[in-house]
Amino acid sequence: MMIKTPSRISLVGAAWLLAMTGAAQAEPLRVGALMPMTGDLQAYGESSRNGVELAIDEINAAGGVMGEPVVLEVSDTQTEPQSGVDAAQRLVSVQNVSAIVGALSSGVTIPVASSVTSVEGVPQISNASTSPVMTDLDDNDFLFRTTPSDAFQGVALAAVARDEGVDQVAVLYINNDYGEGLANAFSDAFESAGGEVVGSAGYEPGLASYRGDLSAVSDGEAPLLLIGYPENGQTILRQALEGGYFSEFMFTDGMKSPQIVENLGAQYLNGSFGTAAEARDDTDAAQHFKTAYQAAFGELPPVPYIDTAYDAVYSIALAALAGESVEPVSIRDHLRAINDPDGEVVGPGEFARAAELLAAGQAINYEGASGSVDFDANGDVGGTFADWQIQDGEYVTRRIFVPSM
């Protein structure tokens, strides 16, 4: 429909028309999800995407961001560094996202941050990357994460191992930033606690045989700490059992996947234990998240980094509201402001309330499903860890604790 206007428009009318034109052209918040829908970490890709989608659905049901629905763009990293970089570049250059959630693998997140997000000026919040390297990365303050560093997980696992009476351990880790960083953190903490690492080696993903690696670290008695991802991890475990290299195992977050037990058999893995970042489940925030997830997707799977993906989206959307802008730099600049310790506490499912508080000029403190999301100067957060064990083929959390550094 064409609108005819008089030849003379009053100043008031012109201002109104300009305002209406601007409102009609308001840009929605576009969030990119950089997920491993294929590759070695695909066991976590769908569940993390579900966490992202749940947050966006709740935010849009509450009115969206500045009246516009949040738009989600998903891109597959294939759990490969170059594929992840290419996927991130598409999100930024083609989909024009204002922020990115992901990647999951530290080996993907770090090159994405170094060559894409820090260069293009787009905030990136990983829900799962735990490498200590990220803390000091030169990222122009565009890289954040909603899960704690492996500097903490290494200490947590060492404490659990010593509590279990483990005096010696062999370590086999995937040869990337995640694997090497966590192996070093664990070894340092374990040896400081009086334990001995009898052998340690990195392995390359995608090989048909890992018998040489297994033989190199095995002493015939010590259990194996396997730091890796489900796809390759299953191959290594099968060959460890078949070759008699190991019969007892310890794991970290990357190997906490039901498909491992399903494919190998519970009888071979019962009694194995490990750690993973995990929030307390007795908070209102955690209960809301669990109930909402089950209503949307069914049973909440026993894998990590779903709630942290959810919190990453909430953080991005709240930062956009706080800055009254979907511009990437503005979002980056307000990610810490939404966690004001003196602000009104808001949690999952309270986006409309948070929006009202921010509109009224009040400070907020977002307490997420995964715990506090208080980004420090390096974009890191603290957190709690689960001490879990495989019992009768199920992952059972024995306790949730804060490791003592």
Tab-separated table of C-alpha atoms in Angstrom, residues 16-262:
chain	number	residue	atom	x	y	z
A	16	TRP	CA	6.964	10.820	14.199
A	17	LEU	CA	7.530	9.387	10.730
A	18	LEU	CA	11.253	8.988	11.390
A	19	ALA	CA	10.573	7.234	14.685
A	20	MET	CA	8.064	4.888	13.103
A	21	THR	CA	10.475	4.082	10.269
A	22	GLY	CA	13.206	3.283	12.776
A	23	ALA	CA	10.856	1.062	14.779
A	24	ALA	CA	9.796	-0.814	11.677
A	25	GLN	CA	13.429	-1.506	10.843
A	26	ALA	CA	14.467	-2.617	14.360
A	27	GLU	CA	16.926	-5.465	14.064
A	28	PRO	CA	16.290	-8.672	15.993
A	29	LEU	CA	18.970	-10.222	18.154
A	30	ARG	CA	20.605	-12.961	16.097
A	31	VAL	CA	22.412	-15.627	18.100
A	32	GLY	CA	24.735	-18.117	16.457
A	33	ALA	CA	25.102	-21.620	17.886
A	34	LEU	CA	28.441	-23.177	16.967
A	35	MET	CA	27.730	-26.833	17.714
A	36	PRO	CA	29.353	-30.224	16.940
A	37	MET	CA	26.379	-31.795	15.195
A	38	THR	CA	28.816	-34.286	13.642
A	39	GLY	CA	32.293	-35.493	14.528
A	40	ASP	CA	33.900	-36.659	17.742
A	41	LEU	CA	31.703	-34.538	20.033
A	42	GLN	CA	28.370	-35.057	18.296
A	43	ALA	CA	27.118	-36.876	21.417
A	44	TYR	CA	26.932	-33.440	23.049
A	45	GLY	CA	25.863	-31.351	20.071
A	46	GLU	CA	22.135	-32.009	20.097
A	47	SER	CA	21.739	-31.627	23.854
A	48	SER	CA	23.675	-28.341	23.893
A	49	ARG	CA	21.567	-27.062	21.014
A	50	ASN	CA	18.479	-28.012	23.023
A	51	GLY	CA	19.740	-25.841	25.873
A	52	VAL	CA	20.156	-22.928	23.470
A	53	GLU	CA	16.705	-23.430	21.958
A	54	LEU	CA	15.032	-23.699	25.367
A	55	ALA	CA	16.459	-20.353	26.447
A	56	ILE	CA	15.433	-18.667	23.203
A	57	ASP	CA	11.904	-20.089	23.423
A	58	GLU	CA	11.532	-18.741	26.968
A	59	ILE	CA	12.911	-15.332	26.022
A	60	ASN	CA	10.635	-15.044	22.998
A	61	ALA	CA	7.621	-16.141	25.046
A	62	ALA	CA	8.458	-13.286	27.432
A	63	GLY	CA	8.364	-10.726	24.619
A	64	GLY	CA	11.766	-11.149	23.030
A	65	VAL	CA	14.559	-8.592	23.147
A	66	MET	CA	13.307	-5.010	22.779
A	67	GLY	CA	10.101	-6.310	21.261
A	68	GLU	CA	11.737	-8.502	18.634
A	69	PRO	CA	11.996	-12.313	18.749
A	70	VAL	CA	15.491	-13.727	19.101
A	71	VAL	CA	16.632	-15.503	15.921
A	72	LEU	CA	18.789	-18.641	16.152
A	73	GLU	CA	21.360	-19.631	13.530
A	74	VAL	CA	22.975	-23.073	14.007
A	75	SER	CA	26.250	-24.051	12.342
A	76	ASP	CA	28.081	-27.390	12.554
A	77	THR	CA	31.745	-27.383	13.619
A	78	GLN	CA	32.158	-31.093	12.786
A	79	THR	CA	34.423	-31.062	15.893
A	80	GLU	CA	37.250	-29.899	13.624
A	81	PRO	CA	39.219	-26.635	14.012
A	82	GLN	CA	39.091	-25.502	10.376
A	83	SER	CA	35.453	-26.512	9.953
A	84	GLY	CA	34.671	-24.588	13.113
A	85	VAL	CA	36.466	-21.487	11.861
A	86	ASP	CA	34.604	-21.668	8.543
A	87	ALA	CA	31.277	-22.168	10.329
A	88	ALA	CA	31.932	-19.215	12.632
A	89	GLN	CA	32.873	-16.983	9.712
A	90	ARG	CA	29.563	-17.834	8.018
A	91	LEU	CA	27.651	-16.990	11.182
A	92	VAL	CA	29.352	-13.608	11.402
A	93	SER	CA	29.605	-12.616	7.729
A	94	VAL	CA	26.485	-14.207	6.227
A	95	GLN	CA	24.003	-14.677	9.079
A	96	ASN	CA	25.109	-11.420	10.770
A	97	VAL	CA	24.845	-12.788	14.293
A	98	SER	CA	25.413	-10.461	17.226
A	99	ALA	CA	26.954	-13.162	19.422
A	100	ILE	CA	27.942	-16.821	19.304
A	101	VAL	CA	27.360	-19.668	21.755
A	102	GLY	CA	30.076	-22.316	21.397
A	103	ALA	CA	32.120	-24.032	20.308
A	104	LEU	CA	32.266	-27.049	22.619
A	105	SER	CA	35.761	-28.367	21.951
A	106	SER	CA	38.556	-26.114	23.192
A	107	GLY	CA	40.470	-27.176	20.088
A	108	VAL	CA	37.766	-25.476	18.020
A	109	THR	CA	36.876	-22.586	20.314
A	110	ILE	CA	40.417	-21.226	20.524
A	111	PRO	CA	41.080	-20.934	16.756
A	112	VAL	CA	37.587	-19.504	16.262
A	113	ALA	CA	38.291	-16.848	18.873
A	114	SER	CA	41.757	-16.097	17.517
A	115	SER	CA	40.843	-15.802	13.837
A	116	VAL	CA	37.148	-14.886	13.752
A	117	THR	CA	35.340	-13.497	16.790
A	118	SER	CA	38.165	-11.413	18.273
A	119	VAL	CA	38.967	-10.027	14.818
A	120	GLU	CA	35.372	-9.364	13.753
A	121	GLY	CA	34.409	-8.017	17.178
A	122	VAL	CA	31.680	-10.536	18.027
A	123	PRO	CA	31.295	-11.884	21.573
A	124	GLN	CA	31.684	-15.648	21.865
A	125	ILE	CA	30.534	-17.614	24.918
A	126	SER	CA	31.575	-21.254	25.043
A	127	ASN	CA	29.370	-23.465	27.157
A	128	ALA	CA	31.855	-26.347	27.247
A	129	SER	CA	35.433	-25.349	26.401
A	130	THR	CA	37.551	-25.807	29.497
A	131	SER	CA	41.182	-25.444	28.391
A	132	PRO	CA	43.270	-23.256	30.737
A	133	VAL	CA	44.809	-21.693	27.603
A	134	MET	CA	41.632	-19.670	27.122
A	135	THR	CA	42.210	-17.691	30.312
A	136	ASP	CA	45.176	-15.770	28.919
A	137	LEU	CA	44.238	-15.851	25.230
A	138	ASP	CA	44.643	-12.553	23.368
A	139	ASP	CA	40.974	-12.254	22.367
A	140	ASN	CA	40.292	-8.514	22.760
A	141	ASP	CA	37.864	-9.441	25.551
A	142	PHE	CA	35.438	-11.128	23.157
A	143	LEU	CA	35.821	-14.696	24.500
A	144	PHE	CA	33.836	-15.869	27.525
A	145	ARG	CA	32.729	-19.213	28.935
A	146	THR	CA	29.982	-20.390	31.262
A	147	THR	CA	31.872	-23.440	32.509
A	148	PRO	CA	34.947	-23.423	34.765
A	149	SER	CA	38.490	-23.946	33.543
A	150	ASP	CA	40.213	-27.321	33.679
A	151	ALA	CA	42.656	-25.696	36.061
A	152	PHE	CA	39.852	-26.493	38.532
A	153	GLN	CA	38.747	-29.838	37.061
A	154	GLY	CA	42.264	-31.245	37.258
A	155	VAL	CA	42.323	-30.479	40.972
A	156	ALA	CA	38.823	-31.915	41.427
A	157	LEU	CA	39.656	-35.213	39.727
A	158	ALA	CA	42.942	-35.559	41.600
A	159	ALA	CA	41.071	-35.152	44.884
A	160	VAL	CA	38.479	-37.772	43.908
A	161	ALA	CA	41.188	-40.213	42.793
A	162	ARG	CA	43.079	-39.889	46.069
A	163	ASP	CA	39.828	-40.301	48.021
A	164	GLU	CA	39.270	-43.532	46.071
A	165	GLY	CA	42.676	-44.774	47.182
A	166	VAL	CA	44.310	-44.418	43.775
A	167	ASP	CA	48.081	-44.059	44.232
A	168	GLN	CA	49.212	-44.529	40.630
A	169	VAL	CA	47.569	-43.710	37.313
A	170	ALA	CA	48.379	-43.770	33.606
A	171	VAL	CA	47.144	-40.848	31.513
A	172	LEU	CA	46.139	-40.913	27.856
A	173	TYR	CA	44.805	-37.637	26.491
A	174	ILE	CA	43.566	-36.323	23.164
A	175	ASN	CA	46.308	-34.211	21.631
A	176	ASN	CA	44.629	-30.802	21.597
A	177	ASP	CA	44.288	-27.801	23.901
A	178	TYR	CA	41.609	-29.504	25.984
A	179	GLY	CA	43.445	-32.782	26.442
A	180	GLU	CA	46.891	-31.392	27.115
A	181	GLY	CA	45.668	-28.677	29.471
A	182	LEU	CA	43.573	-31.054	31.560
A	183	ALA	CA	46.261	-33.749	31.622
A	184	ASN	CA	48.783	-31.244	32.945
A	185	ALA	CA	46.380	-29.822	35.526
A	186	PHE	CA	45.485	-33.293	36.799
A	187	SER	CA	49.066	-34.568	36.872
A	188	ASP	CA	50.305	-31.553	38.813
A	189	ALA	CA	47.508	-31.827	41.378
A	190	PHE	CA	47.726	-35.630	41.659
A	191	GLU	CA	51.477	-35.620	42.230
A	192	SER	CA	51.175	-32.755	44.715
A	193	ALA	CA	48.711	-34.932	46.634
A	194	GLY	CA	51.227	-37.794	46.788
A	195	GLY	CA	50.157	-39.767	43.718
A	196	GLU	CA	52.326	-40.992	40.849
A	197	VAL	CA	51.685	-40.731	37.109
A	198	VAL	CA	53.288	-43.893	35.693
A	199	GLY	CA	52.915	-42.835	32.070
A	200	SER	CA	51.372	-40.010	30.077
A	201	ALA	CA	50.918	-39.522	26.333
A	202	GLY	CA	48.793	-37.652	23.846
A	203	TYR	CA	46.914	-39.441	21.073
A	204	GLU	CA	45.710	-38.317	17.669
A	205	PRO	CA	41.990	-38.670	16.918
A	206	GLY	CA	40.688	-40.717	14.013
A	207	LEU	CA	43.176	-43.593	14.093
A	208	ALA	CA	42.215	-47.234	13.636
A	209	SER	CA	44.546	-48.495	16.349
A	210	TYR	CA	45.688	-47.059	19.664
A	211	ARG	CA	47.460	-50.163	20.902
A	212	GLY	CA	50.855	-48.491	20.667
A	213	ASP	CA	49.667	-45.565	22.791
A	214	LEU	CA	48.095	-47.909	25.326
A	215	SER	CA	51.222	-50.027	25.573
A	216	ALA	CA	53.386	-46.936	26.055
A	217	VAL	CA	51.557	-45.754	29.192
A	218	SER	CA	50.492	-49.068	30.747
A	219	ASP	CA	52.417	-50.629	33.619
A	220	GLY	CA	50.000	-53.543	33.958
A	221	GLU	CA	48.490	-52.370	37.248
A	222	ALA	CA	47.587	-48.675	37.386
A	223	PRO	CA	44.154	-47.568	36.115
A	224	LEU	CA	43.871	-45.475	32.966
A	225	LEU	CA	42.704	-41.880	33.020
A	226	LEU	CA	41.293	-41.335	29.541
A	227	ILE	CA	40.833	-37.690	28.578
A	228	GLY	CA	39.015	-37.480	25.275
A	229	TYR	CA	35.701	-37.575	23.454
A	230	PRO	CA	33.131	-40.366	23.005
A	231	GLU	CA	33.785	-41.374	19.382
A	232	ASN	CA	37.524	-42.062	19.662
A	233	GLY	CA	37.219	-42.852	23.346
A	234	GLN	CA	35.163	-45.954	22.657
A	235	THR	CA	37.802	-47.295	20.293
A	236	ILE	CA	40.535	-46.743	22.874
A	237	LEU	CA	38.543	-48.387	25.662
A	238	ARG	CA	37.675	-51.404	23.528
A	239	GLN	CA	41.314	-51.934	22.573
A	240	ALA	CA	42.441	-51.382	26.172
A	241	LEU	CA	40.110	-54.155	27.320
A	242	GLU	CA	40.767	-56.543	24.429
A	243	GLY	CA	44.538	-56.172	24.706
A	244	GLY	CA	44.598	-56.470	28.478
A	245	TYR	CA	46.318	-53.107	28.849
A	246	PHE	CA	43.797	-51.786	31.393
A	247	SER	CA	40.725	-52.990	33.266
A	248	GLU	CA	40.030	-49.969	35.482
A	249	PHE	CA	39.270	-46.481	34.210
A	250	MET	CA	38.924	-42.857	35.233
A	251	PHE	CA	37.294	-40.204	33.064
A	252	THR	CA	36.701	-36.489	32.698
A	253	ASP	CA	33.779	-34.458	31.367
A	254	GLY	CA	34.436	-35.259	27.714
A	255	MET	CA	33.803	-38.962	28.287
A	256	LYS	CA	30.590	-38.660	30.288
A	257	SER	CA	28.254	-40.032	27.622
A	258	PRO	CA	25.659	-42.832	27.885
A	259	GLN	CA	26.575	-44.104	24.413
A	260	ILE	CA	29.945	-45.291	25.763
A	261	VAL	CA	28.290	-47.612	28.269
A	262	GLU	CA	25.669	-48.710	25.751
